[in-house]
Structures are given as structure tokens and as C-alpha cells.
Amino acid sequence: MTTAIVNATLIDGTGRDPVPSTTIILDEDRISRIGSGTEPPRRAEIIDAAGLTVMPGMIDCHVHLFGKVAPIMERINLPVSLQLFHAAKNARRTLDSGFTSVRDAGGSPQGFKMAIEQGLIPGPRMRIAVTHLSQTGGHGDETLASGIRLRSTTGAGSEWPDNIVDGPDEVRKKVREVLRAGADFIKFSATGGVLSPTDEPEHSAFSPEEIAAMVHEAAAKGKTCMAHAQGAQGIKNSVFAGVESIEHCIYPDDETIAEMAKRGTFMVPTLVAPVWVLRYAETMPDSLHPSSIRKAREVADDHKVAFSRALDAGVRIAFGTDQGVGPHGRNAEELLLMVQGGMSPMQAIVSATKTASECIHMADEIGTLQEGKLADLLVVDGDPLSDIGILRSRDHLLLIMQGGKPHKNLLETRTGVTA
Ligand SMILES: [Zn+2]
């Protein structure tokens, strides 16, 4: 089947200026032609996008589709099987909001990714970390002072390997287990965090030897590592060990920022995550550990400063939100925070398209609208370059297409017999 989107203003995701009156021809799941003097073929389905903007489907490099901040009684009474249905709803909401691909930074097992690939449920294309490795007492160790451990997939079997690990030898074996469980990336916590009960964002976690073991074992299978890293020492340990993306990155020192720019290490900032923790502090404080509210207050401003410093230094910044902390489907708010932090609207769009596709190792297939790539695209009512905020509104997303198939289409389609 051939579809032609005509008369669109094209933002192709590469960062070049928008191109008016563009025709995009889609054959099956891919873009076959794109250009401004291109005639649609006879019998193509024609979608007229006059006055509208077409851009790549957005990519969020850091979500937790199985994640939700909720009161403690709700969390401990949630069967794992029910979590699957909630995650399916989260996946749909994410796609409804124009995010056609995500990287899940811990929580989603490979069967869930496969369910989306096989068309059983609507959702973004996924790359997954399966779980996130933590040292004992680290950011991923949700053991409370009572001894109760909140991790709800404990004992759920080989699809969700247990995530607490210490020492280079254990780390090696655990990375192998997580890769066996289908991980595309190895995620670990190189520092404490805002939501964890027994550490601070500044604390470093895992020794350089343990991190080196992870990087080595991942690389042996052609994979890379992503580190939750907030404090300076943990960020530094990760970057110099060859970790490919630094998640959150709140207190990087100048030397590490320079090294990230030199190596091409990605920063995935997730500016919106502490904003949501502070909103929950108002609306449902009993869903948070008391220390989390204090920590979110402490990091929120420093986080913005780090973002601007990294931007100025030329660090590759890939879009990520940590949704699962915030509600799924509200991902695009991050774009607004990125623009407030010094990006142009075009830079923010590139961060959520081209750069994000590079960060999740899918740049050959998605991230920009170019001939040969998968047709993951959005038709937007309005100009996101003059108001980036419109991308937050589903009402402005008139067409959401994934692999040539419309997930949502409010535009009229006609058969163009032009002969
Ligand atoms: Zn996260």
C-alpha cells in the first residue's frame, strides 16, 4: 500500500530548517520518497497536510512503563499480573502522546516488548533494560527500615532477575543473566537517588572495578551500559569506564562534562522527574519516602544548571523523562523544560528524535524522516518551533503513524487518481 502525505511543512529531525510544501511517500512501513517537487503516485492514498507540520515520532530514552508512584498499601497489594495490564495502558498513553519509541530503563520484561512488536497491544517500539542493577543498600534496593522490601517482582523468575548485586564476580554473572532475559541495555545505579530510602544522590555506588565488569560483559554481547548517576563521583566513575549514557546527571564536574563531550557520552537529563516528585509532595505525600521530598527540592535547581552546562559544552543530550515517576503520556513537558534550560525548540526536537534514536541504537531505522527509514511520524496542528508547548497536547497530534500504520488519524484520506 502506498500513502502520500502532501503539502506538509517538514521538520525532518536532523535539525535543518523546516521545508514547506513537502510530499512524503510511504510504501508499506517505510518512507520511499520525500521532497518538495515530488508527485504522489497514481492510486496512492492521499493525506493532505496543508498548514500542518510533519515531524518524526518522538523517542523517550528513559521511561518505566511498569512504574507508578502510588501509596504504599496500593503498591504492596498489586499482583505482578495486574501490573502487566497497567503497563499496557501506560504504553498506549505514551504512544497516544506522540512517542513512537521508548527505552525502558528498568521494569519491562522482554515479553512485554514482544507483545507490542507482535501487535497484541498498542505501544511504542521498545528497547529495554529489564531491570536495573544496584549494590546492596543502593538506589535499586528498596529495603525499608522495617526490613520490608518493596520490589514487587521479587521471585517472579528468570524474566525479572533479582537486581541486588555486589562485587565484580557477582556483577559479571548478573549482567549475563539480564542479557539472557533480553536486555538491550545494562542499566545500573552508579549513585544514590531521590526516591530510594537509604541513600543520597551524591553517594557513589559500585566500585570502578564493578562498573568495568558491567561494561566489559555488556560489550562482549554487543551491548552498552546506561547509568543512573546523579553525584559527581558516580558520574565520573561511569563516564571514564565507558558507560554510554548518563541518566539524570545532576552534579557533573567540569572534567567529566569535558570528557562526555569528547567521548560522545549521552546525557539523558529527565528534568521533569523531580518536578513530579514535588507535585506528589502536595497531592499524595504518603506515596513518597519522607526523605524523597527533601531530596527532590535539593536537586531540582542543580539539575537545570547541569543541563545548561552540558549543553554549552556540546554534550550529546538525548530526551528522557523518567515517566513512571511522572504520569505516562505527559512526556512532552520535558521539551518545555529543555527550552527553558537554553535549547532552541529545534534543538529540543532533535534531542527527542535524531539524538534519541542514536542513544537507543536505532538511528538506522527511526529518528529522522528520510528515505528508507521506518515511517514513524506525527502530523501536528501548529508550529512546534514557535510554540514547543503544543506537543504536550494530544489535540494537536492529528496523525500518529508507526511503521506506516496510523495509530491515530484525524485527517481525511482520499484516493488520488491523478491520471
Ligand atoms: Zn529511571
PDB file of C-alpha atoms in Angstrom, residues 220-322:
ATOM      1  CA  ALA A 220      31.023  -8.903  24.816  1.00  0.00           C
ATOM      2  CA  LYS A 221      27.418  -9.238  23.628  1.00  0.00           C
ATOM      3  CA  GLY A 222      27.459  -6.053  21.574  1.00  0.00           C
ATOM      4  CA  LYS A 223      25.600  -4.079  24.225  1.00  0.00           C
ATOM      5  CA  THR A 224      26.301  -0.939  26.231  1.00  0.00           C
ATOM      6  CA  CYS A 225      25.530   0.407  29.690  1.00  0.00           C
ATOM      7  CA  MET A 226      23.344   3.214  30.959  1.00  0.00           C
ATOM      8  CA  ALA A 227      23.985   4.566  34.435  1.00  0.00           C
ATOM      9  CA  HIS A 228      21.603   6.243  36.820  1.00  0.00           C
ATOM     10  CA  ALA A 229      24.176   8.779  38.029  1.00  0.00           C
ATOM     11  CA  GLN A 230      23.499  11.968  39.967  1.00  0.00           C
ATOM     12  CA  GLY A 231      26.528  12.745  42.160  1.00  0.00           C
ATOM     13  CA  ALA A 232      29.897  13.820  40.746  1.00  0.00           C
ATOM     14  CA  GLN A 233      31.939  10.743  41.680  1.00  0.00           C
ATOM     15  CA  GLY A 234      29.450   8.208  40.329  1.00  0.00           C
ATOM     16  CA  ILE A 235      29.077  10.152  37.075  1.00  0.00           C
ATOM     17  CA  LYS A 236      32.858  10.277  36.734  1.00  0.00           C
ATOM     18  CA  ASN A 237      33.305   6.554  37.503  1.00  0.00           C
ATOM     19  CA  SER A 238      30.720   5.729  34.833  1.00  0.00           C
ATOM     20  CA  VAL A 239      31.956   8.046  32.092  1.00  0.00           C
ATOM     21  CA  PHE A 240      35.596   7.024  32.434  1.00  0.00           C
ATOM     22  CA  ALA A 241      34.620   3.314  32.490  1.00  0.00           C
ATOM     23  CA  GLY A 242      32.940   3.709  29.099  1.00  0.00           C
ATOM     24  CA  VAL A 243      29.275   3.847  30.102  1.00  0.00           C
ATOM     25  CA  GLU A 244      27.390   5.155  27.086  1.00  0.00           C
ATOM     26  CA  SER A 245      24.617   7.186  28.669  1.00  0.00           C
ATOM     27  CA  ILE A 246      24.392   9.061  31.931  1.00  0.00           C
ATOM     28  CA  GLU A 247      20.844   9.284  33.225  1.00  0.00           C
ATOM     29  CA  HIS A 248      19.823  12.382  35.247  1.00  0.00           C
ATOM     30  CA  CYS A 249      23.413  13.719  35.590  1.00  0.00           C
ATOM     31  CA  ILE A 250      22.765  16.302  38.294  1.00  0.00           C
ATOM     32  CA  TYR A 251      26.206  17.148  39.723  1.00  0.00           C
ATOM     33  CA  PRO A 252      28.801  16.509  36.995  1.00  0.00           C
ATOM     34  CA  ASP A 253      32.161  18.242  37.493  1.00  0.00           C
ATOM     35  CA  ASP A 254      33.840  20.188  34.692  1.00  0.00           C
ATOM     36  CA  GLU A 255      36.362  17.471  33.917  1.00  0.00           C
ATOM     37  CA  THR A 256      33.614  14.900  33.439  1.00  0.00           C
ATOM     38  CA  ILE A 257      31.494  17.201  31.283  1.00  0.00           C
ATOM     39  CA  ALA A 258      34.516  17.766  29.032  1.00  0.00           C
ATOM     40  CA  GLU A 259      35.114  14.014  28.873  1.00  0.00           C
ATOM     41  CA  MET A 260      31.460  13.361  27.964  1.00  0.00           C
ATOM     42  CA  ALA A 261      31.700  15.863  25.113  1.00  0.00           C
ATOM     43  CA  LYS A 262      34.953  14.267  23.926  1.00  0.00           C
ATOM     44  CA  ARG A 263      33.707  10.682  24.058  1.00  0.00           C
ATOM     45  CA  GLY A 264      30.191  11.410  22.807  1.00  0.00           C
ATOM     46  CA  THR A 265      28.657  10.088  26.036  1.00  0.00           C
ATOM     47  CA  PHE A 266      24.944  10.819  26.136  1.00  0.00           C
ATOM     48  CA  MET A 267      23.311  12.801  28.894  1.00  0.00           C
ATOM     49  CA  VAL A 268      19.656  11.873  29.446  1.00  0.00           C
ATOM     50  CA  PRO A 269      18.569  14.639  31.792  1.00  0.00           C
ATOM     51  CA  THR A 270      14.953  13.809  32.920  1.00  0.00           C
ATOM     52  CA  LEU A 271      14.355  17.378  34.165  1.00  0.00           C
ATOM     53  CA  VAL A 272      10.675  16.708  34.707  1.00  0.00           C
ATOM     54  CA  ALA A 273      11.209  13.884  37.240  1.00  0.00           C
ATOM     55  CA  PRO A 274      11.961  15.981  40.355  1.00  0.00           C
ATOM     56  CA  VAL A 275       9.177  18.343  39.290  1.00  0.00           C
ATOM     57  CA  TRP A 276       6.728  15.442  39.593  1.00  0.00           C
ATOM     58  CA  VAL A 277       8.110  14.354  42.964  1.00  0.00           C
ATOM     59  CA  LEU A 278       7.432  17.873  44.241  1.00  0.00           C
ATOM     60  CA  ARG A 279       3.902  17.790  42.779  1.00  0.00           C
ATOM     61  CA  TYR A 280       3.247  14.490  44.606  1.00  0.00           C
ATOM     62  CA  ALA A 281       4.566  16.047  47.789  1.00  0.00           C
ATOM     63  CA  GLU A 282       1.484  18.277  47.550  1.00  0.00           C
ATOM     64  CA  THR A 283      -1.087  15.824  46.219  1.00  0.00           C
ATOM     65  CA  MET A 284      -0.184  12.419  47.731  1.00  0.00           C
ATOM     66  CA  PRO A 285       2.681  12.726  50.204  1.00  0.00           C
ATOM     67  CA  ASP A 286       2.015   9.245  51.609  1.00  0.00           C
ATOM     68  CA  SER A 287       3.281   7.758  48.337  1.00  0.00           C
ATOM     69  CA  LEU A 288       6.814   9.043  48.994  1.00  0.00           C
ATOM     70  CA  HIS A 289       9.521   8.246  51.491  1.00  0.00           C
ATOM     71  CA  PRO A 290       9.839  11.400  53.637  1.00  0.00           C
ATOM     72  CA  SER A 291      13.445  11.921  52.539  1.00  0.00           C
ATOM     73  CA  SER A 292      12.431  11.948  48.863  1.00  0.00           C
ATOM     74  CA  ILE A 293      10.621  15.263  49.147  1.00  0.00           C
ATOM     75  CA  ARG A 294      13.683  16.912  50.693  1.00  0.00           C
ATOM     76  CA  LYS A 295      15.985  15.385  48.083  1.00  0.00           C
ATOM     77  CA  ALA A 296      13.762  16.448  45.168  1.00  0.00           C
ATOM     78  CA  ARG A 297      13.829  20.034  46.484  1.00  0.00           C
ATOM     79  CA  GLU A 298      17.607  19.899  46.772  1.00  0.00           C
ATOM     80  CA  VAL A 299      18.292  18.587  43.267  1.00  0.00           C
ATOM     81  CA  ALA A 300      15.686  20.395  41.133  1.00  0.00           C
ATOM     82  CA  ASP A 301      17.646  23.634  40.566  1.00  0.00           C
ATOM     83  CA  ASP A 302      21.091  21.999  40.342  1.00  0.00           C
ATOM     84  CA  HIS A 303      19.668  19.674  37.714  1.00  0.00           C
ATOM     85  CA  LYS A 304      18.763  22.623  35.478  1.00  0.00           C
ATOM     86  CA  VAL A 305      22.210  24.137  35.936  1.00  0.00           C
ATOM     87  CA  ALA A 306      23.912  20.858  34.939  1.00  0.00           C
ATOM     88  CA  PHE A 307      21.715  20.668  31.847  1.00  0.00           C
ATOM     89  CA  SER A 308      22.745  24.142  30.713  1.00  0.00           C
ATOM     90  CA  ARG A 309      26.445  23.463  31.396  1.00  0.00           C
ATOM     91  CA  ALA A 310      26.344  20.232  29.401  1.00  0.00           C
ATOM     92  CA  LEU A 311      24.503  21.962  26.560  1.00  0.00           C
ATOM     93  CA  ASP A 312      27.136  24.724  26.427  1.00  0.00           C
ATOM     94  CA  ALA A 313      29.930  22.130  26.448  1.00  0.00           C
ATOM     95  CA  GLY A 314      28.482  20.292  23.444  1.00  0.00           C
ATOM     96  CA  VAL A 315      27.468  17.106  25.272  1.00  0.00           C
ATOM     97  CA  ARG A 316      25.002  14.975  23.281  1.00  0.00           C
ATOM     98  CA  ILE A 317      21.708  15.392  25.118  1.00  0.00           C
ATOM     99  CA  ALA A 318      19.080  12.715  24.492  1.00  0.00           C
ATOM    100  CA  PHE A 319      15.484  13.259  25.560  1.00  0.00           C
ATOM    101  CA  GLY A 320      14.269  11.336  28.605  1.00  0.00           C
ATOM    102  CA  THR A 321      11.651  11.873  31.282  1.00  0.00           C
ATOM    103  CA  ASP A 322      11.755   9.026  33.839  1.00  0.00           C
TER     104      ASP A 322
END
